[in-house]
Amino acid sequence: MNRKPMQMNRKTFLARALALLAAGLSLPALAQSIPASVDEPVTITFYNYNLATAGIGGDATRKMIAEFMAANPNITVEGVPYSSADASRIQADLAAGLPVDLVQTVFSDLDFAVTNFGAQALEDLVPAEELAAHFEGMSPNGLKLGVLNGKTYGLAYTFSTPVLFYNADLFKAAGLDPDQPPKTWEALKAAALAIQDKTDAAGFAAGITGPTAADWLFQGVVRSNGGEVISRDRTTLKFAEPEAVEAVAMLRDLADAGVYENADINGALEGMAAGNIGMYLQTSAIQGSLVAGATGNYELRASTMPSFGDKPVRPNNSGSALTIHTTDPLKQRAAWELMKFLTSEHGYTIITSEIGYLPLRPAIVNDPQYLGEWIKEHPLVQPNLDQLAVLEPWDPMPGPNYRQIVKTMMDAVEMAVFGGADPAETMKSAQDTAQSFMP
């Protein structure tokens, strides 16, 4: 793909923005000056990590882009694949003067994308009435996911909640009732022990730790025990406070009992799909792979994230938001039109049914024009939908060292759960180190 240098006004903006940031100042609010429509040909880039993957995520994204361009002949969308685990492609392209117009931003990168990549608040670009009209019918909790410092820098796109997938056949073989999946961590431990005692399968696996796990699922576990990993004003790390340490100790207890498999995402996914693991807590995005493995092999079911006793479950989200980075008004309009298409009733019908993520528009679930008939044939999505009502945002870490903060925290979790290290001492040491990385 031939990439053209950015237009001069974008270079000028970035130069001024970098100067302001170097001086410790905030970026200026942009005027709502985008045109009402795209009346001349324009090309925008769409940095998308689903396009970097083989399979359903990439296929569905290419399908939506093609449909959008067919309906908007003045707008050409250049899909740019990149890795969600490494934003260096975006940083390098910005430094090289290439246009970075619309980005599928993983939620943990949102703060960095705003501070360093010029992601812009929708309230500063889109007329208020038009923005309100598009937000109508969207989940209020879903809309909160992309809000930072009181403004919508990211519009939730592909996201999910933690879902407990389980093998109903193994439940029956272990003397458990598959109609009563464990709702607490205590009940999960008992079910996992029964599965391991009475079958050849492992009891439980989760996507909480591992090389590609990030921290979204861990944040949900800590929240569900009444804790936080970072203060609400985003200045102080809190993952060594008692509620978080108790959550880590609970996971350690599962590991010490021999029912928590220390498997990476590929190993756990293959094991669950093959029917060799009783329960697997992970994003709903893996549902398609699990269904493919279970079909003709065993009955796959799903439940909500377990709770700590009678404390309310506070799941947070995985996934991504859409962020606009271009400062060209015509491209901003084109990017906003693509955002509206991707987050429309039709867009979310494709995203949910073909990729497996949650719809930001709950009403389409029961609408036969959209997901109504599909939901009847795919009940596994229901726990994910149920948790939408209590969904909380995945907190992005602040500052340029945000990934180092997450890695320090998650390395400590892994050492405390599977490495034999003391949970309280390990989390405290990691928090002290990570706090020094905070801005």
CSV table of C-alpha atoms in Angstrom, one decimal, residues 72-381:
chain,number,residue,atom,x,y,z
A,72,ASN,CA,-20.5,6.1,0.9
A,73,PRO,CA,-18.8,6.3,-2.6
A,74,ASN,CA,-17.0,9.5,-1.7
A,75,ILE,CA,-15.1,7.8,1.1
A,76,THR,CA,-12.2,5.4,0.6
A,77,VAL,CA,-11.1,3.5,3.7
A,78,GLU,CA,-7.5,2.1,3.8
A,79,GLY,CA,-7.4,-0.6,6.4
A,80,VAL,CA,-4.0,-0.7,8.2
A,81,PRO,CA,-3.3,-3.9,10.2
A,82,TYR,CA,-1.4,-3.4,13.5
A,83,SER,CA,-0.8,-5.3,16.7
A,84,SER,CA,-2.9,-4.4,19.7
A,85,ALA,CA,0.0,-5.6,21.9
A,86,ASP,CA,2.4,-3.0,20.4
A,87,ALA,CA,1.4,0.6,19.5
A,88,SER,CA,4.8,1.3,18.0
A,89,ARG,CA,3.4,1.0,14.5
A,90,ILE,CA,1.1,4.0,15.1
A,91,GLN,CA,3.9,5.9,16.8
A,92,ALA,CA,6.3,5.2,13.9
A,93,ASP,CA,3.7,6.2,11.3
A,94,LEU,CA,2.9,9.5,13.1
A,95,ALA,CA,6.6,10.2,13.3
A,96,ALA,CA,7.0,9.5,9.6
A,97,GLY,CA,4.2,11.9,8.7
A,98,LEU,CA,1.8,9.2,7.6
A,99,PRO,CA,-1.9,9.8,8.1
A,100,VAL,CA,-3.3,8.1,11.2
A,101,ASP,CA,-7.0,9.0,10.9
A,102,LEU,CA,-9.1,6.4,12.8
A,103,VAL,CA,-7.8,3.8,15.2
A,104,GLN,CA,-9.2,0.7,16.9
A,105,THR,CA,-7.6,1.5,20.3
A,106,VAL,CA,-7.4,-1.2,23.0
A,107,PHE,CA,-8.9,0.4,26.1
A,108,SER,CA,-5.7,0.1,28.1
A,109,ASP,CA,-4.0,2.4,25.6
A,110,LEU,CA,-6.7,5.1,25.7
A,111,ASP,CA,-4.9,7.5,28.0
A,112,PHE,CA,-1.7,7.2,25.9
A,113,ALA,CA,-3.6,7.6,22.7
A,114,VAL,CA,-5.1,10.8,24.0
A,115,THR,CA,-1.9,12.2,25.4
A,116,ASN,CA,0.5,11.2,22.8
A,117,PHE,CA,-1.4,10.3,19.6
A,118,GLY,CA,-3.8,13.2,19.5
A,119,ALA,CA,-7.0,11.2,19.9
A,120,GLN,CA,-9.8,13.8,20.0
A,121,ALA,CA,-13.0,14.0,22.1
A,122,LEU,CA,-16.1,13.5,20.1
A,123,GLU,CA,-17.7,16.3,22.0
A,124,ASP,CA,-15.1,18.7,20.4
A,125,LEU,CA,-15.8,17.4,16.9
A,126,VAL,CA,-19.4,16.4,16.4
A,127,PRO,CA,-22.4,18.8,16.9
A,128,ALA,CA,-24.1,18.0,20.2
A,129,GLU,CA,-27.5,17.1,18.7
A,130,GLU,CA,-25.9,14.7,16.2
A,131,LEU,CA,-23.8,13.1,18.8
A,132,ALA,CA,-26.8,12.6,21.1
A,133,ALA,CA,-28.9,11.2,18.3
A,134,HIS,CA,-26.2,8.5,17.6
A,135,PHE,CA,-25.8,7.7,21.3
A,136,GLU,CA,-29.5,7.1,21.7
A,137,GLY,CA,-30.2,3.5,22.3
A,138,MET,CA,-26.6,2.7,23.3
A,139,SER,CA,-25.8,1.1,26.7
A,140,PRO,CA,-25.0,3.9,29.2
A,141,ASN,CA,-22.4,1.6,30.8
A,142,GLY,CA,-20.9,0.9,27.4
A,143,LEU,CA,-20.6,4.6,26.5
A,144,LYS,CA,-18.7,5.1,29.8
A,145,LEU,CA,-15.9,2.8,28.7
A,146,GLY,CA,-14.4,5.4,26.4
A,147,VAL,CA,-14.8,8.4,28.6
A,148,LEU,CA,-11.6,10.0,30.0
A,149,ASN,CA,-11.5,13.2,31.9
A,150,GLY,CA,-15.2,13.7,31.3
A,151,LYS,CA,-15.1,13.5,27.5
A,152,THR,CA,-15.7,10.7,25.0
A,153,TYR,CA,-12.3,10.1,23.4
A,154,GLY,CA,-13.2,6.5,22.5
A,155,LEU,CA,-16.5,5.1,21.3
A,156,ALA,CA,-16.8,1.5,22.5
A,157,TYR,CA,-16.4,-0.8,19.5
A,158,THR,CA,-15.5,-4.5,20.0
A,159,PHE,CA,-15.7,-5.3,23.7
A,160,SER,CA,-16.9,-8.1,26.1
A,161,THR,CA,-17.1,-9.2,29.7
A,162,PRO,CA,-15.6,-12.2,31.5
A,163,VAL,CA,-17.7,-15.3,30.7
A,164,LEU,CA,-17.4,-18.6,32.6
A,165,PHE,CA,-17.6,-21.3,29.9
A,166,TYR,CA,-18.2,-24.8,31.2
A,167,ASN,CA,-18.4,-28.4,29.9
A,168,ALA,CA,-21.9,-29.7,30.9
A,169,ASP,CA,-20.9,-33.3,30.1
A,170,LEU,CA,-18.0,-33.1,32.6
A,171,PHE,CA,-20.4,-31.6,35.2
A,172,LYS,CA,-22.7,-34.6,34.8
A,173,ALA,CA,-19.8,-37.0,35.0
A,174,ALA,CA,-18.6,-35.3,38.2
A,175,GLY,CA,-22.0,-35.5,39.8
A,176,LEU,CA,-22.6,-31.8,39.4
A,177,ASP,CA,-25.8,-30.1,38.1
A,178,PRO,CA,-25.0,-28.4,34.8
A,179,ASP,CA,-28.2,-26.3,35.3
A,180,GLN,CA,-26.6,-24.8,38.5
A,181,PRO,CA,-23.1,-23.5,37.4
A,182,PRO,CA,-21.0,-22.1,40.2
A,183,LYS,CA,-21.9,-18.5,41.0
A,184,THR,CA,-19.1,-17.9,43.7
A,185,TRP,CA,-15.4,-18.6,43.7
A,186,GLU,CA,-16.0,-20.9,46.6
A,187,ALA,CA,-18.5,-22.9,44.6
A,188,LEU,CA,-16.2,-22.9,41.6
A,189,LYS,CA,-13.4,-24.4,43.7
A,190,ALA,CA,-15.7,-27.2,44.9
A,191,ALA,CA,-16.9,-27.9,41.3
A,192,ALA,CA,-13.3,-28.0,40.0
A,193,LEU,CA,-12.3,-30.4,42.7
A,194,ALA,CA,-15.2,-32.7,41.8
A,195,ILE,CA,-14.3,-32.6,38.1
A,196,GLN,CA,-10.7,-33.5,38.8
A,197,ASP,CA,-11.6,-36.3,41.3
A,198,LYS,CA,-14.2,-38.0,39.1
A,199,THR,CA,-13.0,-37.4,35.5
A,200,ASP,CA,-9.7,-37.2,33.7
A,201,ALA,CA,-10.2,-33.5,33.0
A,202,ALA,CA,-8.7,-30.4,34.6
A,203,GLY,CA,-11.0,-28.4,36.8
A,204,PHE,CA,-10.5,-24.7,35.9
A,205,ALA,CA,-8.5,-22.3,33.7
A,206,ALA,CA,-8.7,-18.5,33.2
A,207,GLY,CA,-7.3,-15.8,31.1
A,208,ILE,CA,-6.2,-13.7,34.1
A,209,THR,CA,-2.5,-14.2,33.7
A,210,GLY,CA,-0.1,-15.1,30.8
A,211,PRO,CA,1.9,-13.3,28.1
A,212,THR,CA,-1.1,-11.9,26.3
A,213,ALA,CA,-3.6,-11.5,29.2
A,214,ALA,CA,-3.1,-7.8,29.8
A,215,ASP,CA,-4.9,-6.7,33.0
A,216,TRP,CA,-8.5,-6.3,32.1
A,217,LEU,CA,-9.7,-9.6,33.7
A,218,PHE,CA,-7.6,-9.2,36.8
A,219,GLN,CA,-9.1,-5.7,37.3
A,220,GLY,CA,-12.6,-7.3,37.3
A,221,VAL,CA,-11.6,-9.9,39.9
A,222,VAL,CA,-10.2,-7.2,42.2
A,223,ARG,CA,-13.2,-5.0,41.7
A,224,SER,CA,-15.5,-7.9,42.6
A,225,ASN,CA,-13.8,-8.1,45.9
A,226,GLY,CA,-14.4,-4.4,46.5
A,227,GLY,CA,-11.0,-3.3,45.5
A,228,GLU,CA,-9.4,-1.2,42.7
A,229,VAL,CA,-6.0,-1.4,41.0
A,230,ILE,CA,-5.7,2.4,40.7
A,231,SER,CA,-7.4,5.3,42.6
A,232,ARG,CA,-10.3,7.1,41.0
A,233,ASP,CA,-8.2,10.2,40.4
A,234,ARG,CA,-5.7,8.0,38.6
A,235,THR,CA,-2.7,9.1,40.7
A,236,THR,CA,-2.2,6.2,43.1
A,237,LEU,CA,-1.9,2.5,42.5
A,238,LYS,CA,-3.9,0.4,44.8
A,239,PHE,CA,-3.3,-3.2,43.8
A,240,ALA,CA,-1.5,-4.0,47.1
A,241,GLU,CA,-4.4,-3.0,49.3
A,242,PRO,CA,-6.2,-5.7,51.3
A,243,GLU,CA,-9.1,-6.2,48.8
A,244,ALA,CA,-6.7,-6.8,45.9
A,245,VAL,CA,-4.4,-9.0,47.9
A,246,GLU,CA,-7.4,-11.1,49.1
A,247,ALA,CA,-8.3,-11.6,45.4
A,248,VAL,CA,-4.8,-12.7,44.5
A,249,ALA,CA,-4.8,-15.0,47.6
A,250,MET,CA,-8.1,-16.6,46.4
A,251,LEU,CA,-6.5,-17.4,43.0
A,252,ARG,CA,-3.4,-18.7,44.8
A,253,ASP,CA,-5.7,-21.0,46.9
A,254,LEU,CA,-7.2,-22.4,43.7
A,255,ALA,CA,-3.7,-23.1,42.4
A,256,ASP,CA,-2.5,-24.6,45.7
A,257,ALA,CA,-5.6,-26.9,45.6
A,258,GLY,CA,-4.4,-28.1,42.1
A,259,VAL,CA,-7.6,-27.0,40.3
A,260,TYR,CA,-6.3,-23.9,38.5
A,261,GLU,CA,-4.4,-24.7,35.4
A,262,ASN,CA,-1.4,-22.5,34.7
A,263,ALA,CA,-2.0,-22.5,30.9
A,264,ASP,CA,-1.4,-19.7,28.4
A,265,ILE,CA,-4.4,-18.6,26.3
A,266,ASN,CA,-3.6,-20.9,23.5
A,267,GLY,CA,-3.2,-23.9,25.8
A,268,ALA,CA,-6.3,-23.2,27.8
A,269,LEU,CA,-8.3,-22.5,24.6
A,270,GLU,CA,-7.3,-25.8,23.0
A,271,GLY,CA,-7.8,-27.7,26.3
A,272,MET,CA,-11.3,-26.2,26.8
A,273,ALA,CA,-12.3,-26.7,23.1
A,274,ALA,CA,-11.1,-30.3,23.2
A,275,GLY,CA,-13.2,-31.1,26.3
A,276,ASN,CA,-10.2,-31.5,28.6
A,277,ILE,CA,-11.0,-28.6,31.0
A,278,GLY,CA,-14.2,-28.3,33.1
A,279,MET,CA,-14.4,-24.5,33.3
A,280,TYR,CA,-12.7,-21.5,31.5
A,281,LEU,CA,-13.1,-17.9,32.5
A,282,GLN,CA,-12.3,-15.7,29.5
A,283,THR,CA,-13.6,-13.1,27.0
A,284,SER,CA,-16.6,-14.0,25.0
A,285,ALA,CA,-14.5,-13.3,21.9
A,286,ILE,CA,-13.3,-16.9,22.1
A,287,GLN,CA,-16.9,-18.3,21.9
A,288,GLY,CA,-16.6,-19.2,18.2
A,289,SER,CA,-13.5,-21.3,18.7
A,290,LEU,CA,-15.0,-23.1,21.7
A,291,VAL,CA,-18.3,-23.8,19.9
A,292,ALA,CA,-16.3,-25.2,17.0
A,293,GLY,CA,-14.4,-27.6,19.3
A,294,ALA,CA,-17.5,-28.6,21.3
A,295,THR,CA,-19.8,-29.3,18.4
A,296,GLY,CA,-20.3,-33.1,18.2
A,297,ASN,CA,-17.9,-33.5,21.2
A,298,TYR,CA,-19.7,-32.2,24.3
A,299,GLU,CA,-22.3,-29.7,25.5
A,300,LEU,CA,-20.8,-26.2,26.0
A,301,ARG,CA,-22.6,-23.8,28.3
A,302,ALA,CA,-21.8,-20.4,29.7
A,303,SER,CA,-22.4,-18.5,33.0
A,304,THR,CA,-21.5,-15.1,34.5
A,305,MET,CA,-18.3,-14.3,36.4
A,306,PRO,CA,-18.1,-15.8,39.9
A,307,SER,CA,-18.6,-13.5,42.9
A,308,PHE,CA,-16.8,-13.3,46.3
A,309,GLY,CA,-19.6,-14.7,48.5
A,310,ASP,CA,-22.5,-12.2,48.5
A,311,LYS,CA,-20.5,-9.3,47.2
A,312,PRO,CA,-21.8,-7.9,43.9
A,313,VAL,CA,-19.9,-9.0,40.8
A,314,ARG,CA,-18.2,-6.0,39.1
A,315,PRO,CA,-17.0,-7.2,35.7
A,316,ASN,CA,-15.1,-4.9,33.5
A,317,ASN,CA,-14.5,-5.0,29.8
A,318,SER,CA,-12.0,-6.3,27.4
A,319,GLY,CA,-11.6,-5.0,23.8
A,320,SER,CA,-11.4,-1.7,22.0
A,321,ALA,CA,-12.8,1.7,21.3
A,322,LEU,CA,-12.7,3.8,18.1
A,323,THR,CA,-10.6,7.0,18.3
A,324,ILE,CA,-10.4,9.8,15.8
A,325,HIS,CA,-6.9,11.3,15.3
A,326,THR,CA,-7.0,13.3,12.1
A,327,THR,CA,-7.3,17.1,12.3
A,328,ASP,CA,-8.6,17.5,8.8
A,329,PRO,CA,-12.3,18.5,9.0
A,330,LEU,CA,-13.3,16.5,5.9
A,331,LYS,CA,-11.4,13.4,7.2
A,332,GLN,CA,-13.0,13.9,10.6
A,333,ARG,CA,-16.4,13.8,9.0
A,334,ALA,CA,-15.5,10.7,7.0
A,335,ALA,CA,-14.1,9.0,10.1
A,336,TRP,CA,-17.2,9.9,12.1
A,337,GLU,CA,-19.4,8.5,9.4
A,338,LEU,CA,-17.4,5.2,9.5
A,339,MET,CA,-17.7,5.2,13.3
A,340,LYS,CA,-21.4,5.6,13.1
A,341,PHE,CA,-21.7,2.8,10.6
A,342,LEU,CA,-19.6,0.4,12.6
A,343,THR,CA,-21.6,1.1,15.8
A,344,SER,CA,-25.0,1.1,14.2
A,345,GLU,CA,-27.6,-1.6,14.7
A,346,HIS,CA,-26.4,-3.3,11.5
A,347,GLY,CA,-22.7,-2.9,12.5
A,348,TYR,CA,-23.3,-4.5,15.9
A,349,THR,CA,-25.3,-7.3,14.3
A,350,ILE,CA,-22.2,-8.3,12.4
A,351,ILE,CA,-19.8,-7.7,15.3
A,352,THR,CA,-21.9,-9.8,17.7
A,353,SER,CA,-22.9,-12.6,15.4
A,354,GLU,CA,-19.7,-12.9,13.4
A,355,ILE,CA,-17.0,-12.0,15.9
A,356,GLY,CA,-18.6,-12.6,19.3
A,357,TYR,CA,-18.4,-9.2,21.0
A,358,LEU,CA,-21.2,-7.4,22.9
A,359,PRO,CA,-23.6,-5.2,21.1
A,360,LEU,CA,-23.4,-1.6,22.3
A,361,ARG,CA,-27.1,-1.4,21.4
A,362,PRO,CA,-29.0,-3.8,23.7
A,363,ALA,CA,-32.3,-3.4,21.9
A,364,ILE,CA,-31.1,-5.2,18.8
A,365,VAL,CA,-30.8,-8.4,20.9
A,366,ASN,CA,-34.6,-9.0,20.7
A,367,ASP,CA,-35.2,-7.4,17.3
A,368,PRO,CA,-35.8,-10.0,14.6
A,369,GLN,CA,-34.4,-7.4,12.1
A,370,TYR,CA,-31.0,-7.7,13.8
A,371,LEU,CA,-29.9,-10.3,16.4
A,372,GLY,CA,-33.4,-11.6,17.5
A,373,GLU,CA,-33.3,-14.9,15.5
A,374,TRP,CA,-29.5,-15.4,16.0
A,375,ILE,CA,-29.8,-15.1,19.8
A,376,LYS,CA,-32.4,-17.9,19.9
A,377,GLU,CA,-29.8,-20.2,18.3
A,378,HIS,CA,-26.8,-18.9,20.3
A,379,PRO,CA,-27.8,-18.8,24.0
A,380,LEU,CA,-24.2,-18.8,25.1
A,381,VAL,CA,-24.1,-15.0,24.6
